Protein backbone atom coordinates (compact mmCIF):
# COMPACT_ATOMS: atom_id res chain seq x y z
CA MET A 1 137.63 124.07 49.01
CA ASN A 2 135.53 121.76 46.83
CA ASN A 3 137.12 119.04 48.61
CA ASN A 4 135.72 120.39 52.03
CA PHE A 5 132.09 120.63 50.44
CA MET A 6 131.94 117.13 49.13
CA ARG A 7 133.35 115.58 52.62
CA LYS A 8 130.61 117.45 54.00
CA VAL A 9 128.01 116.48 51.71
CA LYS A 10 129.11 112.64 52.19
CA ASN A 11 129.28 113.20 56.09
CA PHE A 12 125.83 114.15 55.81
CA LEU A 13 124.33 111.74 53.29
CA ALA A 14 125.86 108.81 55.22
CA PHE A 15 124.37 110.11 58.38
CA LEU A 16 120.91 110.63 56.85
CA LEU A 17 121.35 106.93 55.68
CA ILE A 18 122.32 105.92 59.26
CA ALA A 19 119.51 107.89 60.51
CA SER A 20 116.88 106.61 57.85
CA ILE A 21 117.95 102.94 59.09
CA LEU A 22 117.87 103.30 62.98
CA THR A 23 114.04 105.15 62.31
CA PHE A 24 113.32 102.10 60.32
CA GLY A 25 114.52 99.76 62.83
CA SER A 26 112.35 101.80 65.70
CA TYR A 27 109.42 101.39 63.34
CA LEU A 28 109.76 97.27 63.51
CA ILE A 29 110.43 97.45 66.82
CA VAL A 30 107.28 99.27 67.70
CA TYR A 31 104.92 98.45 65.21
CA LYS A 32 105.95 94.69 63.93
CA VAL A 33 107.46 93.32 67.34
CA SER A 34 105.04 95.11 69.25
CA PHE A 35 107.58 96.19 72.09
CA LEU A 36 105.41 98.67 73.96
CA PRO A 37 107.24 98.80 77.35
CA ASN A 38 104.21 99.75 79.93
CA GLY A 39 102.37 99.96 77.02
CA TYR A 40 98.92 99.01 75.43
CA ASP A 41 97.87 97.03 72.26
CA ILE A 42 94.56 96.20 70.66
CA GLU A 43 94.14 92.81 69.98
CA LYS A 44 90.41 92.79 68.66
CA VAL A 45 87.55 95.76 68.24
CA GLN A 46 83.97 94.78 67.58
CA LYS A 47 80.89 97.12 67.88
CA ASP A 48 80.53 96.96 71.70
CA ASN A 49 83.87 95.68 73.11
CA VAL A 50 87.53 95.96 72.69
CA SER A 51 90.48 93.43 73.59
CA LEU A 52 93.58 95.26 74.81
CA LYS A 53 97.12 93.63 75.69
CA SER A 54 98.84 95.32 78.22
CA PHE A 55 102.87 94.93 78.48
CA ASN A 56 104.87 95.11 81.25
CA LEU A 57 108.28 97.20 81.72
CA LEU A 58 110.22 94.98 79.51
CA GLY A 59 107.78 95.06 76.77
CA ILE A 60 106.54 91.43 77.97
CA GLU A 61 102.72 90.69 77.22
CA LYS A 62 101.10 90.86 80.95
CA ASN A 63 97.48 90.25 79.92
CA VAL A 64 94.57 90.83 77.95
CA LYS A 65 91.38 92.31 79.13
CA THR A 66 88.05 92.52 77.13
CA LEU A 67 86.23 95.53 77.60
CA SER A 68 82.08 95.68 77.02
CA PHE A 69 80.53 98.86 76.69
CA SER A 70 76.68 99.25 76.11
CA GLY A 71 74.68 102.07 74.22
CA ASP A 72 76.40 105.76 75.14
CA ASP A 73 79.58 104.21 76.19
CA THR A 74 80.71 102.69 73.20
CA TRP A 75 82.57 106.05 72.62
CA TYR A 76 85.13 104.75 74.54
CA ILE A 77 86.07 102.42 72.22
CA ASP A 78 87.15 105.22 69.82
CA GLU A 79 89.01 107.00 72.39
CA ILE A 80 90.94 103.71 73.75
CA ASP A 81 91.55 103.06 69.99
CA PHE A 82 92.66 107.01 69.29
CA GLU A 83 94.87 106.58 72.38
CA VAL A 84 96.84 103.21 71.69
CA LYS A 85 97.80 104.70 68.06
CA LYS A 86 99.08 107.69 69.66
CA GLN A 87 100.93 105.85 72.12
CA LYS A 88 102.67 103.36 69.34
CA THR A 89 103.53 106.41 66.87
CA PHE A 90 105.39 108.67 69.99
CA LEU A 91 107.07 105.61 71.18
CA TRP A 92 108.09 105.03 67.58
CA LEU A 93 109.12 108.86 67.83
CA LEU A 94 111.23 108.24 71.16
CA PHE A 95 112.84 105.17 70.00
CA SER A 96 114.01 106.91 67.08
CA SER A 97 115.31 109.92 69.04
CA ILE A 98 116.94 108.05 71.42
CA THR A 99 119.04 105.82 68.97
CA ILE A 100 120.02 108.64 66.71
CA SER A 101 121.16 110.93 70.01
CA THR A 102 122.99 108.22 70.83
CA PHE A 103 124.74 107.70 67.36
CA LEU A 104 125.15 111.40 67.46
CA LEU A 105 126.95 111.17 70.62
CA ILE A 106 129.32 108.35 69.99
CA TYR A 107 130.12 110.18 66.78
CA LYS A 108 130.83 113.29 68.78
CA LEU A 109 132.86 111.76 71.31
CA ARG A 110 135.09 109.90 68.84
CA ASN A 111 135.78 113.26 66.93
CA GLY A 112 137.37 114.60 70.26
CA LEU A 113 134.44 116.82 72.12
CA THR A 114 134.39 116.86 75.72
CA LEU A 115 131.35 114.69 77.14
CA TRP A 116 128.95 117.55 78.44
CA LYS A 117 129.52 119.30 75.18
CA ALA A 118 128.86 116.27 73.22
CA ILE A 119 125.67 115.25 75.12
CA PHE A 120 124.58 118.78 74.57
CA GLU A 121 125.32 118.84 70.77
CA SER A 122 123.70 115.25 69.97
CA ASN A 123 120.34 116.54 71.25
CA PHE A 124 119.30 114.11 73.60
CA PHE A 125 116.48 116.47 75.02
CA ALA A 126 114.67 115.88 71.93
CA ALA A 127 113.54 113.03 73.52
CA LEU A 128 111.40 114.58 75.95
CA ILE A 129 109.01 115.90 73.56
CA PRO A 130 108.04 112.12 72.64
CA LEU A 131 108.62 110.67 76.34
CA THR A 132 105.97 113.39 78.07
CA THR A 133 103.19 112.41 75.16
CA VAL A 134 103.88 108.58 75.86
CA ILE A 135 103.48 109.44 79.41
CA PHE A 136 100.34 111.27 79.05
CA SER A 137 98.93 109.03 76.62
CA LEU A 138 99.44 105.80 78.69
CA HIS A 139 97.82 107.45 81.40
CA ARG A 140 95.05 108.40 79.72
CA ILE A 141 94.36 104.67 78.46
CA GLN A 142 94.96 103.95 82.48
CA MET A 143 91.97 106.54 83.17
CA ILE A 144 89.58 105.19 80.49
CA LEU A 145 90.21 101.52 81.73
CA ASP A 146 89.18 102.84 85.17
CA LEU A 147 86.60 104.53 84.16
CA SER A 148 84.98 101.57 82.18
CA SER A 149 85.08 99.11 84.98
């Protein structure tokens, strides 16, 4: 029983180490490399304007837009800043959940589980929560951009 318990503890600690590495890698991809598929990143914020980089589906920079606001419309800048930060946070969570779920799927398939049971137990469905938030955030940024033009 003691050997079985120690084996489970070692497996759990190994999983935590691998999950931490995958989560850190996802953080680097989103925040340092700026891999933001169909996303936006703020290049420069000033008192009455904001420069916004947009990316295509592959995460390659598409263009830079500079939006100017006057008077009572400067609250758009705060909203754009908030939505871009939210988009980055949930992209990080999305990439982390996908990589950890993929690792769990491979691990469970190698341990002899059937494909559908391994998919269910690897919690791929957990990626739907950050995915919906990313979609809504991107839609909200696009709405703000359309309103400001």
